[in-house]
Amino acid sequence: MVSRVANICVDSHDPVAQARWWEQVLDDFHVVPDGAWNDNEAELRGPGGRWLEFLRVPEAKVVKNRMHLCLRPVGTTCDAEVERIVGLGASVVDDRRGLEDGGWVVLGDPEGNEFCVLSTSAEDAGISQA
């Protein structure tokens, strides 16, 4: 017997805005209809019954995340995906593209939560697009 991830929760000041922003970044997660949540939480539903949930908290983010998402570009390059996501409002926290294994870029979402965009595309990693 094993466990599987059901959902990932992200603390936020504005859960609705965060859910709508992340929906633009992730092609396989979609905002749950407005009537299904309130001002204190908003959710994106993804494949396999997994959710990305944004929960309202009063405190601001102070230090580096202890856990974060790593995104793998699908049908595009790391450079193009970083440019697209920065255009949506992300900030570059650390650029590690020069590393031997291709590297990655650490970005911050509009509330400062870090996440990575990997240099290896899904195609290069041998991941099926289905």
JSON list of C-alpha atoms in Angstrom, two decimals:
[
{"chain": "A", "resi": 1, "resn": "MET", "atom": "CA", "xyz": [0.00, 0.00, 0.00]},
{"chain": "A", "resi": 2, "resn": "VAL", "atom": "CA", "xyz": [1.11, 3.54, -0.76]},
{"chain": "A", "resi": 3, "resn": "SER", "atom": "CA", "xyz": [-0.17, 7.10, -0.61]},
{"chain": "A", "resi": 4, "resn": "ARG", "atom": "CA", "xyz": [-0.69, 9.48, -3.53]},
{"chain": "A", "resi": 5, "resn": "VAL", "atom": "CA", "xyz": [-0.76, 13.26, -3.50]},
{"chain": "A", "resi": 6, "resn": "ALA", "atom": "CA", "xyz": [-4.38, 14.43, -3.46]},
{"chain": "A", "resi": 7, "resn": "ASN", "atom": "CA", "xyz": [-3.76, 18.16, -3.42]},
{"chain": "A", "resi": 8, "resn": "ILE", "atom": "CA", "xyz": [-1.09, 20.75, -2.81]},
{"chain": "A", "resi": 9, "resn": "CYS", "atom": "CA", "xyz": [-2.01, 23.77, -0.69]},
{"chain": "A", "resi": 10, "resn": "VAL", "atom": "CA", "xyz": [-0.46, 27.20, -1.14]},
{"chain": "A", "resi": 11, "resn": "ASP", "atom": "CA", "xyz": [-0.84, 29.96, 1.45]},
{"chain": "A", "resi": 12, "resn": "SER", "atom": "CA", "xyz": [-1.91, 33.24, -0.12]},
{"chain": "A", "resi": 13, "resn": "HIS", "atom": "CA", "xyz": [-3.32, 36.69, 0.57]},
{"chain": "A", "resi": 14, "resn": "ASP", "atom": "CA", "xyz": [-5.71, 36.54, -2.39]},
{"chain": "A", "resi": 15, "resn": "PRO", "atom": "CA", "xyz": [-6.64, 32.91, -3.16]},
{"chain": "A", "resi": 16, "resn": "VAL", "atom": "CA", "xyz": [-8.88, 33.76, -6.12]},
{"chain": "A", "resi": 17, "resn": "ALA", "atom": "CA", "xyz": [-6.24, 35.91, -7.86]},
{"chain": "A", "resi": 18, "resn": "GLN", "atom": "CA", "xyz": [-3.59, 33.25, -7.23]},
{"chain": "A", "resi": 19, "resn": "ALA", "atom": "CA", "xyz": [-5.79, 30.47, -8.66]},
{"chain": "A", "resi": 20, "resn": "ARG", "atom": "CA", "xyz": [-6.57, 32.53, -11.76]},
{"chain": "A", "resi": 21, "resn": "TRP", "atom": "CA", "xyz": [-2.86, 33.36, -12.25]},
{"chain": "A", "resi": 22, "resn": "TRP", "atom": "CA", "xyz": [-1.72, 29.75, -11.88]},
{"chain": "A", "resi": 23, "resn": "GLU", "atom": "CA", "xyz": [-4.44, 28.59, -14.30]},
{"chain": "A", "resi": 24, "resn": "GLN", "atom": "CA", "xyz": [-2.68, 30.69, -16.96]},
{"chain": "A", "resi": 25, "resn": "VAL", "atom": "CA", "xyz": [0.65, 29.00, -16.15]},
{"chain": "A", "resi": 26, "resn": "LEU", "atom": "CA", "xyz": [-0.54, 25.36, -16.00]},
{"chain": "A", "resi": 27, "resn": "ASP", "atom": "CA", "xyz": [-2.31, 23.89, -19.02]},
{"chain": "A", "resi": 28, "resn": "ASP", "atom": "CA", "xyz": [-3.68, 20.84, -17.20]},
{"chain": "A", "resi": 29, "resn": "PHE", "atom": "CA", "xyz": [-5.15, 22.54, -14.09]},
{"chain": "A", "resi": 30, "resn": "HIS", "atom": "CA", "xyz": [-8.37, 24.56, -14.28]},
{"chain": "A", "resi": 31, "resn": "VAL", "atom": "CA", "xyz": [-10.19, 26.83, -11.83]},
{"chain": "A", "resi": 32, "resn": "VAL", "atom": "CA", "xyz": [-13.14, 25.27, -10.07]},
{"chain": "A", "resi": 33, "resn": "PRO", "atom": "CA", "xyz": [-16.27, 27.32, -10.93]},
{"chain": "A", "resi": 34, "resn": "ASP", "atom": "CA", "xyz": [-16.71, 30.48, -8.83]},
{"chain": "A", "resi": 35, "resn": "GLY", "atom": "CA", "xyz": [-19.67, 29.17, -6.84]},
{"chain": "A", "resi": 36, "resn": "ALA", "atom": "CA", "xyz": [-17.65, 26.21, -5.53]},
{"chain": "A", "resi": 37, "resn": "TRP", "atom": "CA", "xyz": [-15.36, 28.26, -3.26]},
{"chain": "A", "resi": 38, "resn": "ASN", "atom": "CA", "xyz": [-15.30, 31.41, -1.15]},
{"chain": "A", "resi": 39, "resn": "ASP", "atom": "CA", "xyz": [-12.93, 34.31, -0.39]},
{"chain": "A", "resi": 40, "resn": "ASN", "atom": "CA", "xyz": [-10.82, 32.09, 1.87]},
{"chain": "A", "resi": 41, "resn": "GLU", "atom": "CA", "xyz": [-9.96, 29.41, -0.68]},
{"chain": "A", "resi": 42, "resn": "ALA", "atom": "CA", "xyz": [-9.85, 28.73, -4.40]},
{"chain": "A", "resi": 43, "resn": "GLU", "atom": "CA", "xyz": [-8.92, 25.57, -6.23]},
{"chain": "A", "resi": 44, "resn": "LEU", "atom": "CA", "xyz": [-7.52, 24.37, -9.51]},
{"chain": "A", "resi": 45, "resn": "ARG", "atom": "CA", "xyz": [-8.43, 20.83, -10.52]},
{"chain": "A", "resi": 46, "resn": "GLY", "atom": "CA", "xyz": [-5.83, 18.83, -12.37]},
{"chain": "A", "resi": 47, "resn": "PRO", "atom": "CA", "xyz": [-5.32, 15.41, -13.88]},
{"chain": "A", "resi": 48, "resn": "GLY", "atom": "CA", "xyz": [-5.84, 12.29, -11.81]},
{"chain": "A", "resi": 49, "resn": "GLY", "atom": "CA", "xyz": [-8.13, 14.04, -9.34]},
{"chain": "A", "resi": 50, "resn": "ARG", "atom": "CA", "xyz": [-5.28, 16.19, -8.02]},
{"chain": "A", "resi": 51, "resn": "TRP", "atom": "CA", "xyz": [-5.90, 19.76, -6.89]},
{"chain": "A", "resi": 52, "resn": "LEU", "atom": "CA", "xyz": [-3.85, 22.87, -6.35]},
{"chain": "A", "resi": 53, "resn": "GLU", "atom": "CA", "xyz": [-5.55, 24.72, -3.52]},
{"chain": "A", "resi": 54, "resn": "PHE", "atom": "CA", "xyz": [-4.96, 28.33, -2.46]},
{"chain": "A", "resi": 55, "resn": "LEU", "atom": "CA", "xyz": [-5.80, 29.15, 1.16]},
{"chain": "A", "resi": 56, "resn": "ARG", "atom": "CA", "xyz": [-6.08, 32.64, 2.64]},
{"chain": "A", "resi": 57, "resn": "VAL", "atom": "CA", "xyz": [-3.58, 33.33, 5.44]},
{"chain": "A", "resi": 58, "resn": "PRO", "atom": "CA", "xyz": [-2.95, 36.63, 7.24]},
{"chain": "A", "resi": 59, "resn": "GLU", "atom": "CA", "xyz": [0.84, 36.45, 7.38]},
{"chain": "A", "resi": 60, "resn": "ALA", "atom": "CA", "xyz": [3.16, 37.35, 4.51]},
{"chain": "A", "resi": 61, "resn": "LYS", "atom": "CA", "xyz": [5.76, 34.99, 3.05]},
{"chain": "A", "resi": 62, "resn": "VAL", "atom": "CA", "xyz": [9.02, 35.68, 4.86]},
{"chain": "A", "resi": 63, "resn": "VAL", "atom": "CA", "xyz": [11.58, 33.02, 3.90]},
{"chain": "A", "resi": 64, "resn": "LYS", "atom": "CA", "xyz": [12.33, 30.59, 1.08]},
{"chain": "A", "resi": 65, "resn": "ASN", "atom": "CA", "xyz": [9.72, 27.89, 0.49]},
{"chain": "A", "resi": 66, "resn": "ARG", "atom": "CA", "xyz": [10.61, 24.53, 2.03]},
{"chain": "A", "resi": 67, "resn": "MET", "atom": "CA", "xyz": [8.69, 22.83, -0.80]},
{"chain": "A", "resi": 68, "resn": "HIS", "atom": "CA", "xyz": [7.96, 24.03, -4.34]},
{"chain": "A", "resi": 69, "resn": "LEU", "atom": "CA", "xyz": [6.65, 22.99, -7.74]},
{"chain": "A", "resi": 70, "resn": "CYS", "atom": "CA", "xyz": [9.00, 22.21, -10.62]},
{"chain": "A", "resi": 71, "resn": "LEU", "atom": "CA", "xyz": [7.44, 22.78, -14.04]},
{"chain": "A", "resi": 72, "resn": "ARG", "atom": "CA", "xyz": [8.61, 20.99, -17.17]},
{"chain": "A", "resi": 73, "resn": "PRO", "atom": "CA", "xyz": [7.96, 22.87, -20.45]},
{"chain": "A", "resi": 74, "resn": "VAL", "atom": "CA", "xyz": [5.68, 21.03, -22.88]},
{"chain": "A", "resi": 75, "resn": "GLY", "atom": "CA", "xyz": [6.02, 21.81, -26.58]},
{"chain": "A", "resi": 76, "resn": "THR", "atom": "CA", "xyz": [8.40, 24.71, -25.92]},
{"chain": "A", "resi": 77, "resn": "THR", "atom": "CA", "xyz": [11.82, 25.57, -24.50]},
{"chain": "A", "resi": 78, "resn": "CYS", "atom": "CA", "xyz": [12.74, 26.65, -20.99]},
{"chain": "A", "resi": 79, "resn": "ASP", "atom": "CA", "xyz": [13.69, 30.09, -22.31]},
{"chain": "A", "resi": 80, "resn": "ALA", "atom": "CA", "xyz": [10.35, 30.60, -24.05]},
{"chain": "A", "resi": 81, "resn": "GLU", "atom": "CA", "xyz": [8.38, 29.29, -21.07]},
{"chain": "A", "resi": 82, "resn": "VAL", "atom": "CA", "xyz": [10.25, 31.52, -18.61]},
{"chain": "A", "resi": 83, "resn": "GLU", "atom": "CA", "xyz": [9.58, 34.51, -20.88]},
{"chain": "A", "resi": 84, "resn": "ARG", "atom": "CA", "xyz": [5.87, 33.61, -21.09]},
{"chain": "A", "resi": 85, "resn": "ILE", "atom": "CA", "xyz": [5.47, 33.18, -17.33]},
{"chain": "A", "resi": 86, "resn": "VAL", "atom": "CA", "xyz": [7.41, 36.37, -16.54]},
{"chain": "A", "resi": 87, "resn": "GLY", "atom": "CA", "xyz": [5.06, 38.11, -18.98]},
{"chain": "A", "resi": 88, "resn": "LEU", "atom": "CA", "xyz": [2.17, 36.89, -16.82]},
{"chain": "A", "resi": 89, "resn": "GLY", "atom": "CA", "xyz": [3.69, 38.57, -13.77]},
{"chain": "A", "resi": 90, "resn": "ALA", "atom": "CA", "xyz": [6.27, 36.18, -12.33]},
{"chain": "A", "resi": 91, "resn": "SER", "atom": "CA", "xyz": [9.68, 37.42, -11.20]},
{"chain": "A", "resi": 92, "resn": "VAL", "atom": "CA", "xyz": [13.06, 35.74, -11.75]},
{"chain": "A", "resi": 93, "resn": "VAL", "atom": "CA", "xyz": [14.51, 34.73, -8.36]},
{"chain": "A", "resi": 94, "resn": "ASP", "atom": "CA", "xyz": [17.54, 32.73, -9.55]},
{"chain": "A", "resi": 95, "resn": "ASP", "atom": "CA", "xyz": [18.72, 31.72, -13.02]},
{"chain": "A", "resi": 96, "resn": "ARG", "atom": "CA", "xyz": [20.51, 28.35, -13.02]},
{"chain": "A", "resi": 97, "resn": "ARG", "atom": "CA", "xyz": [20.32, 27.58, -16.75]},
{"chain": "A", "resi": 98, "resn": "GLY", "atom": "CA", "xyz": [24.12, 27.34, -17.12]},
{"chain": "A", "resi": 99, "resn": "LEU", "atom": "CA", "xyz": [24.52, 24.13, -15.13]},
{"chain": "A", "resi": 100, "resn": "GLU", "atom": "CA", "xyz": [25.79, 20.91, -16.78]},
{"chain": "A", "resi": 101, "resn": "ASP", "atom": "CA", "xyz": [22.44, 19.11, -16.57]},
{"chain": "A", "resi": 102, "resn": "GLY", "atom": "CA", "xyz": [20.66, 21.97, -18.35]},
{"chain": "A", "resi": 103, "resn": "GLY", "atom": "CA", "xyz": [19.70, 23.70, -15.16]},
{"chain": "A", "resi": 104, "resn": "TRP", "atom": "CA", "xyz": [16.53, 25.54, -14.29]},
{"chain": "A", "resi": 105, "resn": "VAL", "atom": "CA", "xyz": [15.14, 28.96, -13.46]},
{"chain": "A", "resi": 106, "resn": "VAL", "atom": "CA", "xyz": [13.62, 29.77, -10.07]},
{"chain": "A", "resi": 107, "resn": "LEU", "atom": "CA", "xyz": [10.65, 32.11, -10.45]},
{"chain": "A", "resi": 108, "resn": "GLY", "atom": "CA", "xyz": [8.34, 33.76, -7.93]},
{"chain": "A", "resi": 109, "resn": "ASP", "atom": "CA", "xyz": [4.57, 33.94, -8.46]},
{"chain": "A", "resi": 110, "resn": "PRO", "atom": "CA", "xyz": [2.76, 37.27, -7.86]},
{"chain": "A", "resi": 111, "resn": "GLU", "atom": "CA", "xyz": [2.81, 36.62, -4.09]},
{"chain": "A", "resi": 112, "resn": "GLY", "atom": "CA", "xyz": [6.47, 35.53, -4.04]},
{"chain": "A", "resi": 113, "resn": "ASN", "atom": "CA", "xyz": [6.04, 31.74, -3.83]},
{"chain": "A", "resi": 114, "resn": "GLU", "atom": "CA", "xyz": [9.00, 30.12, -5.57]},
{"chain": "A", "resi": 115, "resn": "PHE", "atom": "CA", "xyz": [8.73, 27.52, -8.32]},
{"chain": "A", "resi": 116, "resn": "CYS", "atom": "CA", "xyz": [11.13, 26.23, -10.96]},
{"chain": "A", "resi": 117, "resn": "VAL", "atom": "CA", "xyz": [11.01, 25.89, -14.72]},
{"chain": "A", "resi": 118, "resn": "LEU", "atom": "CA", "xyz": [13.27, 23.02, -15.77]},
{"chain": "A", "resi": 119, "resn": "SER", "atom": "CA", "xyz": [15.51, 23.33, -18.82]},
{"chain": "A", "resi": 120, "resn": "THR", "atom": "CA", "xyz": [14.70, 19.82, -19.99]},
{"chain": "A", "resi": 121, "resn": "SER", "atom": "CA", "xyz": [11.49, 19.77, -22.00]},
{"chain": "A", "resi": 122, "resn": "ALA", "atom": "CA", "xyz": [8.94, 17.00, -21.57]},
{"chain": "A", "resi": 123, "resn": "GLU", "atom": "CA", "xyz": [9.93, 15.71, -25.01]},
{"chain": "A", "resi": 124, "resn": "ASP", "atom": "CA", "xyz": [13.65, 15.64, -24.11]},
{"chain": "A", "resi": 125, "resn": "ALA", "atom": "CA", "xyz": [12.85, 13.87, -20.84]},
{"chain": "A", "resi": 126, "resn": "GLY", "atom": "CA", "xyz": [10.89, 11.20, -22.75]},
{"chain": "A", "resi": 127, "resn": "ILE", "atom": "CA", "xyz": [7.58, 12.10, -21.11]},
{"chain": "A", "resi": 128, "resn": "SER", "atom": "CA", "xyz": [4.46, 11.29, -23.10]},
{"chain": "A", "resi": 129, "resn": "GLN", "atom": "CA", "xyz": [2.25, 14.23, -24.04]},
{"chain": "A", "resi": 130, "resn": "ALA", "atom": "CA", "xyz": [-0.93, 12.13, -23.74]}
]
